[in-house]
PDB file of C-alpha atoms and ligand atoms in Angstrom:
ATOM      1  CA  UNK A   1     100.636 139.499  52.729  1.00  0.00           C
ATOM      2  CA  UNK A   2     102.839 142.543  51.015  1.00  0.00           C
ATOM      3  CA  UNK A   3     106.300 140.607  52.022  1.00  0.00           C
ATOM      4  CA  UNK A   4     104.263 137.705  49.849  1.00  0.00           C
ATOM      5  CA  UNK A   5     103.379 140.228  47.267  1.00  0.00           C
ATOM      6  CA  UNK A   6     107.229 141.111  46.669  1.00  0.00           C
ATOM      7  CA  UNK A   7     108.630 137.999  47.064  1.00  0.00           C
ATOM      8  CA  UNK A   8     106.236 137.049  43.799  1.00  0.00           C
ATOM      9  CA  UNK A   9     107.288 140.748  42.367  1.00  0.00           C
ATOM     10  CA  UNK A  10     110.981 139.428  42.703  1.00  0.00           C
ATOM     11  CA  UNK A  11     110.144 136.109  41.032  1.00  0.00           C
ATOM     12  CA  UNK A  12     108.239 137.691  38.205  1.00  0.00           C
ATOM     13  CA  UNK A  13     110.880 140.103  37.744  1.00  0.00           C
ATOM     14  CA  UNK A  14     113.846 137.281  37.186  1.00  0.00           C
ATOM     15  CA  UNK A  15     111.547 134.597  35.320  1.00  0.00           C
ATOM     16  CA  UNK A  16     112.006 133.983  31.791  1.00  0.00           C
ATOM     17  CA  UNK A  17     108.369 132.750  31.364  1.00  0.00           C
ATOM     18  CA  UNK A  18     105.244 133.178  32.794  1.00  0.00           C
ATOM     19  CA  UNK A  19     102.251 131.067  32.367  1.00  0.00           C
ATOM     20  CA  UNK A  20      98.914 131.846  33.731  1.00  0.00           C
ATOM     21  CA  UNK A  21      96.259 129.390  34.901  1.00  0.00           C
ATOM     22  CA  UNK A  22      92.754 131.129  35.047  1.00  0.00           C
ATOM     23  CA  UNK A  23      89.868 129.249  36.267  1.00  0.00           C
ATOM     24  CA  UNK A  24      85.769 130.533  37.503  1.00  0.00           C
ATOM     25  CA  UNK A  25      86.747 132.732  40.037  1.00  0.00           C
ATOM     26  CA  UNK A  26      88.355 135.124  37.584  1.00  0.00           C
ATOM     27  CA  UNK A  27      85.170 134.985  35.530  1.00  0.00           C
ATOM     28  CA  UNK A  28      82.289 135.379  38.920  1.00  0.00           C
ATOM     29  CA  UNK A  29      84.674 138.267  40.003  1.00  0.00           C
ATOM     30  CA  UNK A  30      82.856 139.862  36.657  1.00  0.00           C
ATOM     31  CA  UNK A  31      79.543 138.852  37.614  1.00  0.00           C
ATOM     32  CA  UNK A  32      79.306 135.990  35.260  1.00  0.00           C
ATOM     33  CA  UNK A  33      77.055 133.487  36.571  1.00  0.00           C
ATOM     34  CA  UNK A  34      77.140 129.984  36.697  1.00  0.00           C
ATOM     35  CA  UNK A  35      73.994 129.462  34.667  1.00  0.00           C
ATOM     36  CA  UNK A  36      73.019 126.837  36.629  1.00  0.00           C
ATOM     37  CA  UNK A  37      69.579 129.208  37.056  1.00  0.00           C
ATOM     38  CA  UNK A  38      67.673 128.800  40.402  1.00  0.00           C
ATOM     39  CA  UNK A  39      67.280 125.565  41.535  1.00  0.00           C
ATOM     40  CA  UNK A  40      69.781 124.360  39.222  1.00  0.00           C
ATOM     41  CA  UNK A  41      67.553 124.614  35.958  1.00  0.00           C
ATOM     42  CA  UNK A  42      67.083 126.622  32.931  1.00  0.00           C
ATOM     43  CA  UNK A  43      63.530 126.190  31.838  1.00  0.00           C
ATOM     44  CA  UNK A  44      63.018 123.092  32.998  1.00  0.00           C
ATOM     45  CA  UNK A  45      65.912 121.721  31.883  1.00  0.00           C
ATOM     46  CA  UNK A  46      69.192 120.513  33.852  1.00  0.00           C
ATOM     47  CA  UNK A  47      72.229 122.554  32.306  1.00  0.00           C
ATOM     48  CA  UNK A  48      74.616 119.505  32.777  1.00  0.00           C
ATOM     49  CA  UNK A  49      71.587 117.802  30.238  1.00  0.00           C
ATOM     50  CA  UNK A  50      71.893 120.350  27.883  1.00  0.00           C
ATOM     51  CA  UNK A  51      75.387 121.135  27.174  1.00  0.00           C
ATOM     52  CA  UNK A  52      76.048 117.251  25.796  1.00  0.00           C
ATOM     53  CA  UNK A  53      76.256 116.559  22.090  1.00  0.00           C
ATOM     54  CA  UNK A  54      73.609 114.208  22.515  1.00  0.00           C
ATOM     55  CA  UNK A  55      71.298 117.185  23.138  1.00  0.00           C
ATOM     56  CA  UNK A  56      72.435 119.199  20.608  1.00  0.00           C
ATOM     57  CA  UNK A  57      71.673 116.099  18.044  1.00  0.00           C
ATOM     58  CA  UNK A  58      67.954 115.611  19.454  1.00  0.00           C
ATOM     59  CA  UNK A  59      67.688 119.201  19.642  1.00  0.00           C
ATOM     60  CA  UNK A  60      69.868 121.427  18.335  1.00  0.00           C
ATOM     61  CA  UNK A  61      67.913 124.608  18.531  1.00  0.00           C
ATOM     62  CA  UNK A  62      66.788 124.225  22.515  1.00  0.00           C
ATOM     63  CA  UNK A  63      70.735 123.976  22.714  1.00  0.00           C
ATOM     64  CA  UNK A  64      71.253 126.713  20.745  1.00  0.00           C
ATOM     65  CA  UNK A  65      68.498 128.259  22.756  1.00  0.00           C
ATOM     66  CA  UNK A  66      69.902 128.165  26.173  1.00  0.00           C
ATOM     67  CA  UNK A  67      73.457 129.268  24.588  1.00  0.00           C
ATOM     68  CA  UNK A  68      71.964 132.803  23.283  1.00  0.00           C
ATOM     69  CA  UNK A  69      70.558 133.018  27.236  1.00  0.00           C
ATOM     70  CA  UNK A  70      73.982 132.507  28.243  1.00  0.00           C
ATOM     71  CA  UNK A  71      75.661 135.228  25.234  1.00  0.00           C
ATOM     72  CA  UNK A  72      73.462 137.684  25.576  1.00  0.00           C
ATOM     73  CA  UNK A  73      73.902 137.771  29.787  1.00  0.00           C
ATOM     74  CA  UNK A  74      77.831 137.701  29.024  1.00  0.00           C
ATOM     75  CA  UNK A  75      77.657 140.160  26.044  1.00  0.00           C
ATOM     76  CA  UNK A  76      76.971 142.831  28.745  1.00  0.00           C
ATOM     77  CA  UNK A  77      79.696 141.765  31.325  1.00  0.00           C
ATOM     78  CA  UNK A  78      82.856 144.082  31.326  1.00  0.00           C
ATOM     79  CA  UNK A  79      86.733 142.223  32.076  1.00  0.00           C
ATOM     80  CA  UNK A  80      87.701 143.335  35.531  1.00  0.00           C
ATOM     81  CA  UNK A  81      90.977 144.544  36.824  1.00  0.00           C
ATOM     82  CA  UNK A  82      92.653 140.754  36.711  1.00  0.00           C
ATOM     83  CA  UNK A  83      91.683 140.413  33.477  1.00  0.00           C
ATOM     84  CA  UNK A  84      93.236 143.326  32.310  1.00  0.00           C
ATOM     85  CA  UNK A  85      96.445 142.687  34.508  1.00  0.00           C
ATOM     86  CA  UNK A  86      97.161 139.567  32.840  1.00  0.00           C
ATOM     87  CA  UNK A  87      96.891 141.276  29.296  1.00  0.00           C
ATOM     88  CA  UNK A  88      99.524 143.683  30.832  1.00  0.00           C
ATOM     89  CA  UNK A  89     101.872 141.296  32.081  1.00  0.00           C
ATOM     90  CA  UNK A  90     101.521 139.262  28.668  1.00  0.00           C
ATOM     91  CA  UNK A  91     103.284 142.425  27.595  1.00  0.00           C
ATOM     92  CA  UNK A  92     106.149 142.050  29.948  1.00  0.00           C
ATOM     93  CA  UNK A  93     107.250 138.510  29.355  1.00  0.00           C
ATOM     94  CA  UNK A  94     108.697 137.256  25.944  1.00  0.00           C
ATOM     95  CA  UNK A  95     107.640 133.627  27.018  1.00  0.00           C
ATOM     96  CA  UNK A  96     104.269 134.080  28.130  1.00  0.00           C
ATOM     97  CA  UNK A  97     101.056 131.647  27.790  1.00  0.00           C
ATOM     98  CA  UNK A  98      97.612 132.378  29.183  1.00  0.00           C
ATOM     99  CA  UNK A  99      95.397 128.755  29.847  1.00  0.00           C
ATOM    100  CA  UNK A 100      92.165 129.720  30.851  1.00  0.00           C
ATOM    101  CA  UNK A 101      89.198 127.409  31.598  1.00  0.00           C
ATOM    102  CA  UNK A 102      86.550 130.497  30.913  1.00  0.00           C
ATOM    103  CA  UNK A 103      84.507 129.907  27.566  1.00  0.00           C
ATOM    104  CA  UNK A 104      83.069 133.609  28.398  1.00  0.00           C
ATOM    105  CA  UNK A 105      86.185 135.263  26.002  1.00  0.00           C
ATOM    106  CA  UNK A 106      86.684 138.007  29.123  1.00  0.00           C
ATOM    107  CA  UNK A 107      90.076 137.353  28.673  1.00  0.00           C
ATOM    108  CA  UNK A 108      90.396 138.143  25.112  1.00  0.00           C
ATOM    109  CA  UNK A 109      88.013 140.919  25.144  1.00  0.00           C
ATOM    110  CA  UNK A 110      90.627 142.357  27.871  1.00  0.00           C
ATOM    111  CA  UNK A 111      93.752 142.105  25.407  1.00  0.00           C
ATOM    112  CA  UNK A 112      94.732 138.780  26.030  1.00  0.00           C
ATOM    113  CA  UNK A 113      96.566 137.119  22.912  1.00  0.00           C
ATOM    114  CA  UNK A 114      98.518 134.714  23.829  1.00  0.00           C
ATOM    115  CA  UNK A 115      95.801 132.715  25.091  1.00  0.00           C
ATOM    116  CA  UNK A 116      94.601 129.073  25.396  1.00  0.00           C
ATOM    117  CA  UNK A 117      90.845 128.013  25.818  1.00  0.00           C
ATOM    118  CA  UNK A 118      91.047 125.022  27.008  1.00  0.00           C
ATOM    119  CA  UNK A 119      87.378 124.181  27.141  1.00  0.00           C
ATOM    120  CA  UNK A 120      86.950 126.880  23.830  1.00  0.00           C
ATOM    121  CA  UNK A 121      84.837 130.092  23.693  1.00  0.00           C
ATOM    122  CA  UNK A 122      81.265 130.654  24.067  1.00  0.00           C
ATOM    123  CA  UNK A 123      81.550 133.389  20.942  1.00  0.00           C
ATOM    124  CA  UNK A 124      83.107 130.594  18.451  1.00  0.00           C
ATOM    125  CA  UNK A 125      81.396 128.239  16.623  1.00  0.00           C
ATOM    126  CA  UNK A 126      82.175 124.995  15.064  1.00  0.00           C
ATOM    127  CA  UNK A 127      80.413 122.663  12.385  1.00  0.00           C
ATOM    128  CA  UNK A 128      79.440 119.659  13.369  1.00  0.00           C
ATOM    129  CA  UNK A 129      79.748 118.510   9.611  1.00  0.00           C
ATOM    130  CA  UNK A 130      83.326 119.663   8.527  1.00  0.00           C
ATOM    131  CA  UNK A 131      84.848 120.656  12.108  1.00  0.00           C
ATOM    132  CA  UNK A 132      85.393 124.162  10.779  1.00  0.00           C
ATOM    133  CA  UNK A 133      85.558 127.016  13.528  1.00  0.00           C
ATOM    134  CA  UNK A 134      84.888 130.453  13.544  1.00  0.00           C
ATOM    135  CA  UNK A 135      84.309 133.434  15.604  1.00  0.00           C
ATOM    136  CA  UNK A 136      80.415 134.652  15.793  1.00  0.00           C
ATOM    137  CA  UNK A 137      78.940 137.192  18.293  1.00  0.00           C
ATOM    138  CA  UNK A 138      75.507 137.435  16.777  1.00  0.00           C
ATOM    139  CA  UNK A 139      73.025 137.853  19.663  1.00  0.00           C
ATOM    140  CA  UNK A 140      70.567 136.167  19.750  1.00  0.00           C
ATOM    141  CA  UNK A 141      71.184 133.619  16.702  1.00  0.00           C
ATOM    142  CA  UNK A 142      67.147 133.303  15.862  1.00  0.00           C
ATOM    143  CA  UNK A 143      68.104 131.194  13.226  1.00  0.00           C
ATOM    144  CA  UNK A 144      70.005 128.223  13.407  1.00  0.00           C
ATOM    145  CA  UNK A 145      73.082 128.393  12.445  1.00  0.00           C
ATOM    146  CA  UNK A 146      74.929 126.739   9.070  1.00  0.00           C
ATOM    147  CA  UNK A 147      78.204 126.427   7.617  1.00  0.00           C
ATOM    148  CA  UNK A 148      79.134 127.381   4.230  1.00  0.00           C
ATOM    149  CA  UNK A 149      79.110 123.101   3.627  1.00  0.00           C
ATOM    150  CA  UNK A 150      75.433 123.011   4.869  1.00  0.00           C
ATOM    151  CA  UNK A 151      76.366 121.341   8.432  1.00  0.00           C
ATOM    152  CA  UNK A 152      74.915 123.208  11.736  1.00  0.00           C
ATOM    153  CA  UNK A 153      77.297 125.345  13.421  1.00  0.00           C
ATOM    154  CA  UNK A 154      77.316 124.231  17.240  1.00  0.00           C
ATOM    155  CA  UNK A 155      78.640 126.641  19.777  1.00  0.00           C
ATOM    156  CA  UNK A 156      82.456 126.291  19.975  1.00  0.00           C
ATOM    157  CA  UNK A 157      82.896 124.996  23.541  1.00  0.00           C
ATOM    158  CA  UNK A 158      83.782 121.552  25.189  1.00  0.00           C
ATOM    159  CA  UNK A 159      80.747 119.941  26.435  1.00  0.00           C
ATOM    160  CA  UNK A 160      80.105 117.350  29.066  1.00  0.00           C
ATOM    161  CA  UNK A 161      81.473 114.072  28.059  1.00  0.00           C
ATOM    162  CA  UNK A 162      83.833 115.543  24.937  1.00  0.00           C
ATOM    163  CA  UNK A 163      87.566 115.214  25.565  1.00  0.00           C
ATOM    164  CA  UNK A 164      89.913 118.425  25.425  1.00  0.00           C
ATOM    165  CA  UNK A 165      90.868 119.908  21.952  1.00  0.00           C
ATOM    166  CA  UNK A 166      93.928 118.336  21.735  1.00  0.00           C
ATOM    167  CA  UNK A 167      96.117 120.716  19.895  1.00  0.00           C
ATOM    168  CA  UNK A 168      95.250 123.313  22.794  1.00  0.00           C
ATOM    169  CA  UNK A 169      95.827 120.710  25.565  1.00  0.00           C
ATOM    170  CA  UNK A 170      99.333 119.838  24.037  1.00  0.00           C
ATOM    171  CA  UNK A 171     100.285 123.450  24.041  1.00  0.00           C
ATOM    172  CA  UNK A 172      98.899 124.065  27.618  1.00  0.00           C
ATOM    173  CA  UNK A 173     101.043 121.136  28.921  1.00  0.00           C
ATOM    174  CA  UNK A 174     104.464 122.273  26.546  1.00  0.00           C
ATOM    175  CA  UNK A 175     103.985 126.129  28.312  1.00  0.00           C
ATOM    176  CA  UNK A 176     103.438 124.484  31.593  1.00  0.00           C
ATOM    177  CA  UNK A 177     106.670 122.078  31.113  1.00  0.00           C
ATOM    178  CA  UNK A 178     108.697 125.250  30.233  1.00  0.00           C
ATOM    179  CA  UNK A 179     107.318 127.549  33.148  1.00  0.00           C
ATOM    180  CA  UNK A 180     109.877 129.747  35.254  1.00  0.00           C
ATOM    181  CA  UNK A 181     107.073 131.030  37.128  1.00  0.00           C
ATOM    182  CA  UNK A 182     103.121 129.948  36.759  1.00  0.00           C
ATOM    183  CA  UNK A 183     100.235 132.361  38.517  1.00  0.00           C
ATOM    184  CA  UNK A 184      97.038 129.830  39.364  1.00  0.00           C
ATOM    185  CA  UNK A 185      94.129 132.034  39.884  1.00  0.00           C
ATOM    186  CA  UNK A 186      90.549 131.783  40.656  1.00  0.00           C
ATOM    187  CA  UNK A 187      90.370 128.219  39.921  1.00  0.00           C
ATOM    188  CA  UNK A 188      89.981 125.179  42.588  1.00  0.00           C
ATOM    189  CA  UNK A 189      92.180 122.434  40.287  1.00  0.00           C
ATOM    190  CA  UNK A 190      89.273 120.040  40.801  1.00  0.00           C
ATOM    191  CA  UNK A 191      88.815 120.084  37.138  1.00  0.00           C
ATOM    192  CA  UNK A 192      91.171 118.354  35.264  1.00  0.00           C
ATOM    193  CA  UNK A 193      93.619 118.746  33.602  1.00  0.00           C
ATOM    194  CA  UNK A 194      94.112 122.016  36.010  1.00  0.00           C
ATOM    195  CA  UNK A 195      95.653 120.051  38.594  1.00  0.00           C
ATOM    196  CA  UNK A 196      98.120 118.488  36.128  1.00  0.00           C
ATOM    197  CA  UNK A 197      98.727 121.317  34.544  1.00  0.00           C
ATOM    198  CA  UNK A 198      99.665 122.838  38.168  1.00  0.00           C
ATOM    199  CA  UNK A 199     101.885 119.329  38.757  1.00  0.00           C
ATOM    200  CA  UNK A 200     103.562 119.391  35.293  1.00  0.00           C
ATOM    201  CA  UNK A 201     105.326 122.720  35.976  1.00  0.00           C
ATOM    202  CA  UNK A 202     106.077 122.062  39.722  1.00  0.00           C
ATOM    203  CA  UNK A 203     107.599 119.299  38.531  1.00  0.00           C
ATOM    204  CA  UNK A 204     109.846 121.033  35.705  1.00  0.00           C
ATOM    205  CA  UNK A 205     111.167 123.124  38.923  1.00  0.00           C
ATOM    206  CA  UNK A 206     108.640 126.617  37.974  1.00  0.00           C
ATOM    207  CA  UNK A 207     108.243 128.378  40.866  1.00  0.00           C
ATOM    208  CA  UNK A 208     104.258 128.210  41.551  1.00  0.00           C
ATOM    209  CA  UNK A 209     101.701 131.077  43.115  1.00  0.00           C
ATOM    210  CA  UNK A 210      97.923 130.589  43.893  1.00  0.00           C
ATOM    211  CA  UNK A 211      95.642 133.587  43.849  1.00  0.00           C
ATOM    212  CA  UNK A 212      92.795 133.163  45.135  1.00  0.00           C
ATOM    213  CA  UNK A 213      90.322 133.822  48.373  1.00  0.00           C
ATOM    214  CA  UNK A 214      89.495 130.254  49.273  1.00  0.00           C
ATOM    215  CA  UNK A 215      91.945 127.638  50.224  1.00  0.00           C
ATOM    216  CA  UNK A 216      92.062 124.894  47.170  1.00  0.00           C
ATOM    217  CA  UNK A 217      93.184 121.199  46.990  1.00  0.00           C
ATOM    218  CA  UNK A 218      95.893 122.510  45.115  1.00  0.00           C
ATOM    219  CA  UNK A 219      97.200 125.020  48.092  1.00  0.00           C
ATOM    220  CA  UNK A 220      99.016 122.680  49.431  1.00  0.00           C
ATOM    221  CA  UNK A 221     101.320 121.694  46.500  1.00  0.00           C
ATOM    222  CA  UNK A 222     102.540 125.478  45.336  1.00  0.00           C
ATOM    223  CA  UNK A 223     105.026 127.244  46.844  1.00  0.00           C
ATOM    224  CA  UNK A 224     103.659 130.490  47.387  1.00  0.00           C
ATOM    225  CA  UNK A 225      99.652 131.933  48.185  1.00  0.00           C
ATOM    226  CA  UNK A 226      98.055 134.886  48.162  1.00  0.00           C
ATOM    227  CA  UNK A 227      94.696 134.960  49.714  1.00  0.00           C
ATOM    228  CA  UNK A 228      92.226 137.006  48.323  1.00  0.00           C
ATOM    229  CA  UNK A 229      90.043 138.118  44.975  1.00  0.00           C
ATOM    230  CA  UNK A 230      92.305 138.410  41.519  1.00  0.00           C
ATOM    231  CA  UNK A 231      90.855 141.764  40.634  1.00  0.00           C
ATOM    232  CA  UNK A 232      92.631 143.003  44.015  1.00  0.00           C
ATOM    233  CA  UNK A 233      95.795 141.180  43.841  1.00  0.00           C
ATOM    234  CA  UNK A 234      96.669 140.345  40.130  1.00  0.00           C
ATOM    235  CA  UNK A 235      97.073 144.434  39.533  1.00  0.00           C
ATOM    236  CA  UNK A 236      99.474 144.669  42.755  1.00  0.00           C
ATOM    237  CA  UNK A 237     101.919 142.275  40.786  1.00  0.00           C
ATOM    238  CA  UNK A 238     102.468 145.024  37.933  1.00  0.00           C
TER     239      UNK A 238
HETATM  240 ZN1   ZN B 301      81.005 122.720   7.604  1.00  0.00          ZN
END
């Protein structure tokens, strides 16, 4: 493992650009659930039910419910030692780009700017009338929310059966093109577009790392792996 550790050191250290791939793991290594709830529901309901804009339309404030469940757990959840390493190395690298899956803004809260969220941020909201997005960290909401226009504010994250902002998705895929290096941590690459994301900058000839403690489909297809949890590891690369 520490001959794998400074080969990556020695890669980091003559890369131009570093991207970042951050995916659940990084998050549970926090202590943020899944919210799945025992048994898989949240008052009765079935999350993946819940988090669909078809819900939100029948009933926007049992939505808006289970989301202020979900803040108010995260609201008291501290960034752990990966997060802050990859605020640090953000630091280090002129070409930098963090694309995190997260919606939980851990990564952000840790000093993470040059950041993507690909599937947006539980603490920004959007309206459903005008599509305008802002930041809101009022726990719990009580009321629902509006927009100046009148619309409802919806919580600002990618729900089952939406595609990808594509502005954010475009970027993701540009940083992964132009990758010397690219760190893939705490995420499987079941979920699309991780695995492409992973593929694009293979591809473009970036030299690829996985972090994490479990073997992934994607293990097989980078060219270096360091087995164990991100809050360990990801400070060891500093
Ligand atoms: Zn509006």
């Amino acid at each position: 493992m520490q001959t794998e550790i400074e080969k990556l050191k020695n890669r980091l250290l003559s890369a131009g650009s570093l991207v970042i791939l951050t995916g659940a793991g990084v998050s549970a290594e926090s202590g943020v659930p899944t919210f799945r709830g025992a048994g898989g529901l949240w008052q009765g309901h079935n999350p993946q039910e819940l988090a669909t804009p078809e819900a939100f339309e029948a009933d926007p404030f049992l939505v808006w419910e289970w989301y202020d469940w979900r803040r108010s757990i995260i609201s008291r959840i501290q960034p752990n030692p990966a997060h802050y390493a990859i605020a640090e190395l953000e630091k280090r690298f002129l070409e930098f780009t963090l694309i995190t899956q997260n919606v939980d803004g851990l990564h952000a809260q840790a000093g993470s700017r040059k950041l993507i969220e690909l599937h947006g941020s539980i603490w920004r909201v959007q309206c459903v009338e005008c599509g305008n997005s802002s930041e809101n960290r009022v726990v719990p909401i009580k009321i629902l929310p509006r927009c100046s226009c009148g619309g409802l504010l919806r919580p600002g994250v990618v729900w089952f059966g939406e595609p990808l902002p594509e502005e954010a998705l475009f970027r993701a895929f540009e940083a992964s093109s132009n990758a010397a290096v690219m760190l893939v941590v705490g995420t499987s690459g079941v979920v699309q577009p991780a695995a492409s994301l992973v593929l694009r900058a293979s591809g473009a000839g970036a030299f690829v790392a996985e972090i994490n403690p479990e073997e992934t489909p994607l293990s097989s297809a980078v060219d270096l792996r360091l087995a164990g949890p991100a809050g360990k590891l990801m400070p060891t690369l500093l």
